[in-house]
Amino acid sequence: MSMNNKQIILAKRPEGMPDSDTFSFIDKEIPSIDNGEVLIHTLYVSVDPYMRGRMADVKSYVPPFPVGEVLEGGVIGEINESKSPHFKKGDFVLGSLGWELYSVANEKAVRKIDPSVAPITTYLGVLGMTGLTAYFGLLDIGKPQAGETVVVSGAAGAVGSIVGQIAKIQGARVVGIAGTDEKVQLLKEKLGFDEVINYKTEKNIEKAIETACPNGVDVYFDNVGGDISDAVMQHLNNFARIPVCGAISSYNKTEADIGPRVQSKLVKTRSLMKGFLVGDYSNQVTEAAEQLGKWLSEGKLQYEETIIEGFENIPEAFIGLFEGTNKGKLLVKVAEPESKK
């Protein structure tokens, strides 16, 4: 086979916010596939905040991206060629693949997805890692009960928007924190949040949380860290639960992220604060995915997608995550399926 491929590599490790110099586009020939491998044409690429951590050369739960190598993340693609008995040309697949137009992958590195169940993009969002993150973090750590108050930061983002809806399914009162009036409207009018705070227009975020949560906070699903989380911590009820999903406010800081200490507040309220990864729940994924799919088919879950078109716009889309430009899941559409051409 002699086909040209385009790839996006990590050109250098960013200091602070990534920019165009962080990434480089290269052309590379696609190798022939061997037995047990498939050639995948990229259709959609997921850009996610955790990737920023992998751009730094620090020890974490996953190895850092090597400089000079192709970046990778969640990808939905279409089988272009197969030497695997499990896949045929035209199958749609999901996997952690490179930021490239075509990927060669082992048959065990991808799984087939069914476009008849839901749009294929949902397998990177509400029916994929995004939905599973919301599901496990909220239900296993947060354990919201009917009538309790659940606060969600980054509420209009991919995970936060699903968290709030699952909390409503559980009978909780849900307060979201977001950064634009448009997002506030989305969360209240479409996704069913009870109250939403625009942290960019509120002069006193702690007072706004107190007003929105007159009975205190029983569950705080933390996506952002920083000043917002410091403010929420002041209103924890006894035995509150705090699933820590992320801390996007600090991902691009070049100095230590120093704020109020939380230990005394946790002791006084006997609260639980716990970080987690979707991989911690690998033996429960099938059950969770089925439940998410059921809620989606019943209309109990809505989902938002921000889709940017063009392979060349993947770096810009990634940077946009940290500027709060997206509502719901942020995806880059690279190509149309062959069946739609």
mmCIF file of C-alpha atoms in Angstrom:
data_model
loop_
_atom_site.group_PDB
_atom_site.id
_atom_site.type_symbol
_atom_site.label_atom_id
_atom_site.label_comp_id
_atom_site.label_asym_id
_atom_site.label_seq_id
_atom_site.Cartn_x
_atom_site.Cartn_y
_atom_site.Cartn_z
ATOM 1 C CA MET A 1 0.000 0.000 0.000
ATOM 2 C CA SER A 2 1.209 3.486 -0.798
ATOM 3 C CA MET A 3 -1.068 6.045 0.808
ATOM 4 C CA ASN A 4 -0.121 9.338 2.379
ATOM 5 C CA ASN A 5 -1.219 10.068 5.909
ATOM 6 C CA LYS A 6 -1.329 13.286 7.903
ATOM 7 C CA GLN A 7 -0.457 13.266 11.588
ATOM 8 C CA ILE A 8 -0.341 15.768 14.427
ATOM 9 C CA ILE A 9 2.652 15.333 16.704
ATOM 10 C CA LEU A 10 3.696 16.908 19.987
ATOM 11 C CA ALA A 11 6.355 19.342 18.778
ATOM 12 C CA LYS A 12 7.351 20.511 22.253
ATOM 13 C CA ARG A 13 6.076 20.403 25.793
ATOM 14 C CA PRO A 14 3.964 23.491 26.544
ATOM 15 C CA GLU A 15 4.724 25.864 29.385
ATOM 16 C CA GLY A 16 1.369 27.218 30.463
ATOM 17 C CA MET A 17 -1.366 27.282 27.841
ATOM 18 C CA PRO A 18 -0.612 25.195 24.734
ATOM 19 C CA ASP A 19 -0.368 27.173 21.500
ATOM 20 C CA SER A 20 0.227 26.526 17.823
ATOM 21 C CA ASP A 21 3.942 25.867 18.476
ATOM 22 C CA THR A 22 2.977 22.925 20.697
ATOM 23 C CA PHE A 23 1.816 20.973 17.662
ATOM 24 C CA SER A 24 3.263 20.069 14.290
ATOM 25 C CA PHE A 25 1.660 18.551 11.194
ATOM 26 C CA ILE A 26 3.609 15.939 9.272
ATOM 27 C CA ASP A 27 2.994 13.723 6.249
ATOM 28 C CA LYS A 28 3.800 10.058 6.542
ATOM 29 C CA GLU A 29 3.218 6.971 4.437
ATOM 30 C CA ILE A 30 0.734 4.431 5.770
ATOM 31 C CA PRO A 31 2.340 1.003 6.229
ATOM 32 C CA SER A 32 0.702 -2.182 5.008
ATOM 33 C CA ILE A 33 -1.348 -3.969 7.644
ATOM 34 C CA ASP A 34 -0.455 -7.413 8.973
ATOM 35 C CA ASN A 35 -2.693 -10.284 10.029
ATOM 36 C CA GLY A 36 -4.816 -9.288 13.015
ATOM 37 C CA GLU A 37 -4.679 -5.591 12.098
ATOM 38 C CA VAL A 38 -7.076 -3.072 10.593
ATOM 39 C CA LEU A 39 -6.670 0.218 8.754
ATOM 40 C CA ILE A 40 -9.023 2.850 10.143
ATOM 41 C CA HIS A 41 -10.129 6.065 8.463
ATOM 42 C CA THR A 42 -10.625 8.688 11.189
ATOM 43 C CA LEU A 43 -14.098 10.226 11.321
ATOM 44 C CA TYR A 44 -14.259 11.980 14.707
ATOM 45 C CA VAL A 45 -11.575 12.926 17.241
ATOM 46 C CA SER A 46 -12.288 13.646 20.897
ATOM 47 C CA VAL A 47 -10.271 16.373 22.587
ATOM 48 C CA ASP A 48 -10.249 16.150 26.392
ATOM 49 C CA PRO A 49 -8.690 18.098 29.274
ATOM 50 C CA TYR A 50 -6.721 15.110 30.603
ATOM 51 C CA MET A 51 -4.553 15.262 27.486
ATOM 52 C CA ARG A 52 -2.961 18.456 28.807
ATOM 53 C CA GLY A 53 -1.484 16.458 31.693
ATOM 54 C CA ARG A 54 0.036 13.969 29.264
ATOM 55 C CA MET A 55 1.845 16.808 27.485
ATOM 56 C CA ALA A 56 3.946 17.397 30.608
ATOM 57 C CA ASP A 57 6.880 15.155 31.484
ATOM 58 C CA VAL A 58 5.592 14.253 34.931
ATOM 59 C CA LYS A 59 4.617 11.018 36.629
ATOM 60 C CA SER A 60 0.894 10.359 36.457
ATOM 61 C CA TYR A 61 -1.630 7.559 36.039
ATOM 62 C CA VAL A 62 -0.741 7.346 32.335
ATOM 63 C CA PRO A 63 2.642 7.890 30.618
ATOM 64 C CA PRO A 64 3.298 11.324 29.056
ATOM 65 C CA PHE A 65 3.105 11.816 25.309
ATOM 66 C CA PRO A 66 6.619 11.534 23.833
ATOM 67 C CA VAL A 67 7.846 14.663 22.077
ATOM 68 C CA GLY A 68 8.018 14.087 18.338
ATOM 69 C CA GLU A 69 5.388 11.345 18.369
ATOM 70 C CA VAL A 70 1.788 11.427 17.216
ATOM 71 C CA LEU A 71 -0.731 12.521 19.840
ATOM 72 C CA GLU A 72 -3.606 10.200 20.633
ATOM 73 C CA GLY A 73 -7.039 10.149 22.184
ATOM 74 C CA GLY A 74 -10.539 8.865 21.676
ATOM 75 C CA VAL A 75 -11.332 8.301 17.993
ATOM 76 C CA ILE A 76 -14.283 6.983 16.047
ATOM 77 C CA GLY A 77 -13.316 5.640 12.666
ATOM 78 C CA GLU A 78 -14.427 3.469 9.781
ATOM 79 C CA ILE A 79 -12.619 0.304 8.746
ATOM 80 C CA ASN A 80 -10.892 0.946 5.415
ATOM 81 C CA GLU A 81 -9.097 -2.409 5.200
ATOM 82 C CA SER A 82 -9.126 -5.452 7.451
ATOM 83 C CA LYS A 83 -6.970 -8.498 8.019
ATOM 84 C CA SER A 84 -8.999 -9.484 11.071
ATOM 85 C CA PRO A 85 -11.915 -11.937 11.125
ATOM 86 C CA HIS A 86 -13.668 -9.651 13.615
ATOM 87 C CA PHE A 87 -13.950 -6.588 11.376
ATOM 88 C CA LYS A 88 -14.895 -5.856 7.798
ATOM 89 C CA LYS A 89 -14.614 -2.822 5.566
ATOM 90 C CA GLY A 90 -17.253 -0.257 6.530
ATOM 91 C CA ASP A 91 -17.487 -1.215 10.232
ATOM 92 C CA PHE A 92 -17.494 1.697 12.667
ATOM 93 C CA VAL A 93 -15.018 1.354 15.540
ATOM 94 C CA LEU A 94 -13.950 3.179 18.693
ATOM 95 C CA GLY A 95 -10.481 3.249 20.196
ATOM 96 C CA SER A 96 -7.658 5.286 21.628
ATOM 97 C CA LEU A 97 -5.929 6.165 18.393
ATOM 98 C CA GLY A 98 -3.620 8.760 16.928
ATOM 99 C CA TRP A 99 -4.462 12.253 15.766
ATOM 100 C CA GLU A 100 -4.069 11.197 12.152
ATOM 101 C CA LEU A 101 -6.184 10.663 9.072
ATOM 102 C CA TYR A 102 -5.540 6.909 9.031
ATOM 103 C CA SER A 103 -4.544 4.575 11.862
ATOM 104 C CA VAL A 104 -3.197 1.049 11.774
ATOM 105 C CA ALA A 105 -4.406 -0.814 14.851
ATOM 106 C CA ASN A 106 -4.393 -4.290 16.303
ATOM 107 C CA GLU A 107 -7.826 -5.892 16.286
ATOM 108 C CA LYS A 108 -7.815 -5.913 20.104
ATOM 109 C CA ALA A 109 -7.214 -2.153 20.309
ATOM 110 C CA VAL A 110 -10.629 -1.164 18.953
ATOM 111 C CA ARG A 111 -14.234 -2.223 19.411
ATOM 112 C CA LYS A 112 -17.134 -2.186 16.996
ATOM 113 C CA ILE A 113 -19.950 0.298 17.614
ATOM 114 C CA ASP A 114 -23.523 0.108 16.383
ATOM 115 C CA PRO A 115 -24.851 3.213 14.585
ATOM 116 C CA SER A 116 -28.392 1.839 14.769
ATOM 117 C CA VAL A 117 -28.445 2.259 18.565
ATOM 118 C CA ALA A 118 -27.468 5.929 18.631
ATOM 119 C CA PRO A 119 -25.461 8.414 16.525
ATOM 120 C CA ILE A 120 -21.840 7.314 16.374
ATOM 121 C CA THR A 121 -20.633 10.509 18.083
ATOM 122 C CA THR A 122 -22.411 9.483 21.296
ATOM 123 C CA TYR A 123 -19.858 6.704 21.762
ATOM 124 C CA LEU A 124 -17.279 9.405 22.464
ATOM 125 C CA GLY A 125 -19.729 11.285 24.682
ATOM 126 C CA VAL A 126 -22.782 10.269 26.667
ATOM 127 C CA LEU A 127 -22.376 6.547 25.839
ATOM 128 C CA GLY A 128 -18.578 6.622 26.094
ATOM 129 C CA MET A 129 -15.928 7.735 28.542
ATOM 130 C CA THR A 130 -17.745 11.006 29.218
ATOM 131 C CA GLY A 131 -20.962 9.345 30.309
ATOM 132 C CA LEU A 132 -19.150 6.629 32.239
ATOM 133 C CA THR A 133 -17.102 9.234 34.116
ATOM 134 C CA ALA A 134 -20.258 11.032 35.174
ATOM 135 C CA TYR A 135 -22.023 7.795 36.063
ATOM 136 C CA PHE A 136 -19.345 6.205 38.230
ATOM 137 C CA GLY A 137 -18.114 9.367 39.915
ATOM 138 C CA LEU A 138 -21.564 10.539 40.904
ATOM 139 C CA LEU A 139 -23.220 7.250 41.800
ATOM 140 C CA ASP A 140 -20.298 5.409 43.428
ATOM 141 C CA ILE A 141 -18.664 8.310 45.283
ATOM 142 C CA GLY A 142 -21.341 11.016 45.358
ATOM 143 C CA LYS A 143 -24.240 8.667 46.137
ATOM 144 C CA PRO A 144 -26.897 11.397 45.831
ATOM 145 C CA GLN A 145 -30.131 10.804 47.677
ATOM 146 C CA ALA A 146 -33.583 12.180 46.866
ATOM 147 C CA GLY A 147 -33.922 15.695 48.225
ATOM 148 C CA GLU A 148 -30.191 16.315 48.649
ATOM 149 C CA THR A 149 -28.383 19.216 47.005
ATOM 150 C CA VAL A 150 -25.811 18.371 44.338
ATOM 151 C CA VAL A 151 -23.463 21.085 43.041
ATOM 152 C CA VAL A 152 -21.642 20.561 39.749
ATOM 153 C CA SER A 153 -18.779 22.776 38.569
ATOM 154 C CA GLY A 154 -17.966 22.877 34.873
ATOM 155 C CA ALA A 155 -21.649 22.040 34.581
ATOM 156 C CA ALA A 156 -22.010 22.783 30.864
ATOM 157 C CA GLY A 157 -19.024 20.649 29.938
ATOM 158 C CA ALA A 158 -19.037 17.105 28.626
ATOM 159 C CA VAL A 159 -19.064 15.376 32.021
ATOM 160 C CA GLY A 160 -20.796 18.025 34.119
ATOM 161 C CA SER A 161 -23.851 18.228 31.890
ATOM 162 C CA ILE A 162 -24.405 14.463 32.282
ATOM 163 C CA VAL A 163 -23.709 14.505 36.033
ATOM 164 C CA GLY A 164 -26.474 17.017 36.667
ATOM 165 C CA GLN A 165 -29.021 15.008 34.727
ATOM 166 C CA ILE A 166 -28.161 11.751 36.508
ATOM 167 C CA ALA A 167 -28.479 13.586 39.829
ATOM 168 C CA LYS A 168 -31.959 14.727 38.785
ATOM 169 C CA ILE A 169 -32.864 11.129 37.879
ATOM 170 C CA GLN A 170 -31.880 10.234 41.459
ATOM 171 C CA GLY A 171 -34.264 12.867 42.806
ATOM 172 C CA ALA A 172 -31.671 15.408 43.926
ATOM 173 C CA ARG A 173 -31.816 19.201 43.668
ATOM 174 C CA VAL A 174 -29.063 20.249 41.242
ATOM 175 C CA VAL A 175 -27.086 23.483 41.149
ATOM 176 C CA GLY A 176 -24.680 24.038 38.266
ATOM 177 C CA ILE A 177 -21.779 26.446 37.885
ATOM 178 C CA ALA A 178 -20.940 27.638 34.359
ATOM 179 C CA GLY A 179 -19.305 30.567 32.585
ATOM 180 C CA THR A 180 -21.779 32.179 30.161
ATOM 181 C CA ASP A 181 -25.418 33.212 30.166
ATOM 182 C CA GLU A 182 -25.951 30.947 27.155
ATOM 183 C CA LYS A 183 -24.715 27.958 29.172
ATOM 184 C CA VAL A 184 -26.893 28.967 32.124
ATOM 185 C CA GLN A 185 -29.924 28.969 29.838
ATOM 186 C CA LEU A 186 -28.990 25.585 28.342
ATOM 187 C CA LEU A 187 -28.584 23.952 31.743
ATOM 188 C CA LYS A 188 -31.839 25.289 33.160
ATOM 189 C CA GLU A 189 -34.134 25.111 30.143
ATOM 190 C CA LYS A 190 -32.929 21.987 28.337
ATOM 191 C CA LEU A 191 -31.062 19.868 30.877
ATOM 192 C CA GLY A 192 -33.263 20.486 33.911
ATOM 193 C CA PHE A 193 -30.834 21.984 36.441
ATOM 194 C CA ASP A 194 -32.689 23.709 39.279
ATOM 195 C CA GLU A 195 -30.306 26.635 39.643
ATOM 196 C CA VAL A 196 -27.222 27.730 37.703
ATOM 197 C CA ILE A 197 -24.567 30.259 38.712
ATOM 198 C CA ASN A 198 -22.571 32.238 36.150
ATOM 199 C CA TYR A 199 -19.252 32.479 37.939
ATOM 200 C CA LYS A 200 -17.927 35.075 35.503
ATOM 201 C CA THR A 201 -20.653 37.612 36.261
ATOM 202 C CA GLU A 202 -21.138 36.955 39.985
ATOM 203 C CA LYS A 203 -19.128 39.401 42.077
ATOM 204 C CA ASN A 204 -19.161 37.098 45.108
ATOM 205 C CA ILE A 205 -19.198 33.435 44.105
ATOM 206 C CA GLU A 206 -19.349 32.200 47.701
ATOM 207 C CA LYS A 207 -22.416 34.322 48.408
ATOM 208 C CA ALA A 208 -24.006 33.100 45.170
ATOM 209 C CA ILE A 209 -23.493 29.485 46.253
ATOM 210 C CA GLU A 210 -25.017 30.236 49.651
ATOM 211 C CA THR A 211 -28.085 31.758 47.973
ATOM 212 C CA ALA A 212 -28.448 28.881 45.494
ATOM 213 C CA CYS A 213 -27.934 26.247 48.209
ATOM 214 C CA PRO A 214 -29.919 27.440 51.247
ATOM 215 C CA ASN A 215 -29.783 23.943 52.757
ATOM 216 C CA GLY A 216 -26.066 23.494 52.135
ATOM 217 C CA VAL A 217 -24.226 21.108 49.789
ATOM 218 C CA ASP A 218 -24.492 17.340 50.131
ATOM 219 C CA VAL A 219 -22.582 16.352 46.980
ATOM 220 C CA TYR A 220 -20.043 18.441 45.087
ATOM 221 C CA PHE A 221 -18.922 17.019 41.744
ATOM 222 C CA ASP A 222 -15.658 18.865 41.172
ATOM 223 C CA ASN A 223 -14.484 19.353 37.600
ATOM 224 C CA VAL A 224 -12.520 22.570 38.011
ATOM 225 C CA GLY A 225 -10.728 22.998 41.361
ATOM 226 C CA GLY A 226 -9.425 26.497 42.124
ATOM 227 C CA ASP A 227 -11.407 29.391 43.581
ATOM 228 C CA ILE A 228 -14.774 27.924 42.666
ATOM 229 C CA SER A 229 -14.124 24.741 44.606
ATOM 230 C CA ASP A 230 -12.751 26.732 47.539
ATOM 231 C CA ALA A 231 -16.059 28.603 47.655
ATOM 232 C CA VAL A 232 -18.201 25.458 47.465
ATOM 233 C CA MET A 233 -16.246 23.879 50.325
ATOM 234 C CA GLN A 234 -17.507 26.597 52.660
ATOM 235 C CA HIS A 235 -21.037 25.231 52.358
ATOM 236 C CA LEU A 236 -20.571 21.490 52.831
ATOM 237 C CA ASN A 237 -23.101 19.688 54.962
ATOM 238 C CA ASN A 238 -22.102 16.987 57.403
ATOM 239 C CA PHE A 239 -21.127 13.789 55.618
ATOM 240 C CA ALA A 240 -20.925 15.500 52.211
ATOM 241 C CA ARG A 241 -19.316 13.586 49.343
ATOM 242 C CA ILE A 242 -16.922 15.165 46.842
ATOM 243 C CA PRO A 243 -16.027 13.176 43.707
ATOM 244 C CA VAL A 244 -12.949 14.863 42.214
ATOM 245 C CA CYS A 245 -13.076 14.413 38.450
ATOM 246 C CA GLY A 246 -10.657 17.141 37.388
ATOM 247 C CA ALA A 247 -9.059 20.493 38.129
ATOM 248 C CA ILE A 248 -9.024 22.244 34.784
ATOM 249 C CA SER A 249 -8.421 25.636 36.400
ATOM 250 C CA SER A 250 -4.850 24.574 37.225
ATOM 251 C CA TYR A 251 -3.829 22.516 34.185
ATOM 252 C CA ASN A 252 -2.008 25.372 32.476
ATOM 253 C CA LYS A 253 -0.531 27.036 35.559
ATOM 254 C CA THR A 254 3.236 27.379 35.615
ATOM 255 C CA GLU A 255 3.355 27.903 39.384
ATOM 256 C CA ALA A 256 2.062 25.805 42.257
ATOM 257 C CA ASP A 257 -1.711 25.970 42.643
ATOM 258 C CA ILE A 258 -2.021 27.179 46.233
ATOM 259 C CA GLY A 259 -5.330 27.872 47.910
ATOM 260 C CA PRO A 260 -7.195 27.377 51.185
ATOM 261 C CA ARG A 261 -6.478 24.089 52.946
ATOM 262 C CA VAL A 262 -9.456 21.726 52.973
ATOM 263 C CA GLN A 263 -8.463 19.336 55.761
ATOM 264 C CA SER A 264 -10.184 21.165 58.625
ATOM 265 C CA LYS A 265 -13.396 21.537 56.626
ATOM 266 C CA LEU A 266 -13.398 17.828 55.778
ATOM 267 C CA VAL A 267 -12.830 16.897 59.420
ATOM 268 C CA LYS A 268 -15.519 19.226 60.770
ATOM 269 C CA THR A 269 -18.120 18.008 58.305
ATOM 270 C CA ARG A 270 -16.841 14.393 58.175
ATOM 271 C CA SER A 271 -16.914 14.691 54.410
ATOM 272 C CA LEU A 272 -15.469 12.286 51.851
ATOM 273 C CA MET A 273 -13.290 13.691 49.044
ATOM 274 C CA LYS A 274 -12.072 11.147 46.518
ATOM 275 C CA GLY A 275 -10.448 11.220 43.098
ATOM 276 C CA PHE A 276 -11.255 8.532 40.570
ATOM 277 C CA LEU A 277 -10.617 7.230 37.057
ATOM 278 C CA VAL A 278 -13.008 5.417 34.742
ATOM 279 C CA GLY A 279 -10.485 2.583 34.606
ATOM 280 C CA ASP A 280 -11.196 1.893 38.288
ATOM 281 C CA TYR A 281 -14.578 0.543 37.200
ATOM 282 C CA SER A 282 -13.548 -1.577 34.223
ATOM 283 C CA ASN A 283 -15.539 -4.592 35.425
ATOM 284 C CA GLN A 284 -18.758 -2.513 35.587
ATOM 285 C CA VAL A 285 -18.578 -0.740 32.215
ATOM 286 C CA THR A 286 -21.065 -2.957 30.382
ATOM 287 C CA GLU A 287 -23.730 -2.530 33.050
ATOM 288 C CA ALA A 288 -23.189 1.233 33.225
ATOM 289 C CA ALA A 289 -23.251 1.668 29.437
ATOM 290 C CA GLU A 290 -26.521 -0.241 29.253
ATOM 291 C CA GLN A 291 -28.066 2.002 31.906
ATOM 292 C CA LEU A 292 -26.883 5.163 30.158
ATOM 293 C CA GLY A 293 -28.309 3.848 26.890
ATOM 294 C CA LYS A 294 -31.637 3.085 28.580
ATOM 295 C CA TRP A 295 -31.877 6.594 30.057
ATOM 296 C CA LEU A 296 -30.987 8.064 26.667
ATOM 297 C CA SER A 297 -33.646 6.032 24.834
ATOM 298 C CA GLU A 298 -36.237 6.976 27.456
ATOM 299 C CA GLY A 299 -35.478 10.679 27.029
ATOM 300 C CA LYS A 300 -34.192 11.027 30.589
ATOM 301 C CA LEU A 301 -30.742 12.030 29.333
ATOM 302 C CA GLN A 302 -30.094 14.786 26.812
ATOM 303 C CA TYR A 303 -26.659 15.497 25.391
ATOM 304 C CA GLU A 304 -24.897 18.468 23.903
ATOM 305 C CA GLU A 305 -22.105 18.365 21.331
ATOM 306 C CA THR A 306 -19.838 21.068 19.997
ATOM 307 C CA ILE A 307 -18.462 19.793 16.691
ATOM 308 C CA ILE A 308 -15.645 21.597 14.904
ATOM 309 C CA GLU A 309 -14.922 20.518 11.341
ATOM 310 C CA GLY A 310 -11.508 19.871 9.841
ATOM 311 C CA PHE A 311 -8.481 17.782 10.784
ATOM 312 C CA GLU A 312 -6.340 20.931 10.710
ATOM 313 C CA ASN A 313 -8.484 22.429 13.494
ATOM 314 C CA ILE A 314 -7.802 19.742 16.124
ATOM 315 C CA PRO A 315 -5.136 21.810 17.965
ATOM 316 C CA GLU A 316 -7.385 24.875 17.993
ATOM 317 C CA ALA A 317 -10.254 22.797 19.339
ATOM 318 C CA PHE A 318 -8.044 21.387 22.086
ATOM 319 C CA ILE A 319 -6.903 24.858 23.171
ATOM 320 C CA GLY A 320 -10.523 25.970 23.172
ATOM 321 C CA LEU A 321 -11.257 23.510 25.992
ATOM 322 C CA PHE A 322 -9.361 25.767 28.384
ATOM 323 C CA GLU A 323 -11.143 28.867 27.177
ATOM 324 C CA GLY A 324 -14.583 27.413 27.854
ATOM 325 C CA THR A 325 -15.763 27.662 24.246
ATOM 326 C CA ASN A 326 -17.622 24.348 24.153
ATOM 327 C CA LYS A 327 -21.024 23.255 25.360
ATOM 328 C CA GLY A 328 -21.153 19.553 26.150
ATOM 329 C CA LYS A 329 -18.793 17.174 24.392
ATOM 330 C CA LEU A 330 -16.177 18.767 22.123
ATOM 331 C CA LEU A 331 -15.415 16.781 18.978
ATOM 332 C CA VAL A 332 -13.595 17.395 15.731
ATOM 333 C CA LYS A 333 -15.173 15.975 12.598
ATOM 334 C CA VAL A 334 -12.434 14.784 10.272
ATOM 335 C CA ALA A 335 -14.372 12.979 7.542
ATOM 336 C CA GLU A 336 -17.762 11.696 6.449
ATOM 337 C CA PRO A 337 -18.398 7.937 6.514
ATOM 338 C CA GLU A 338 -18.112 6.314 3.097
ATOM 339 C CA SER A 339 -21.815 5.451 3.245
ATOM 340 C CA LYS A 340 -22.738 9.149 3.317
ATOM 341 C CA LYS A 341 -20.517 10.235 0.441
#
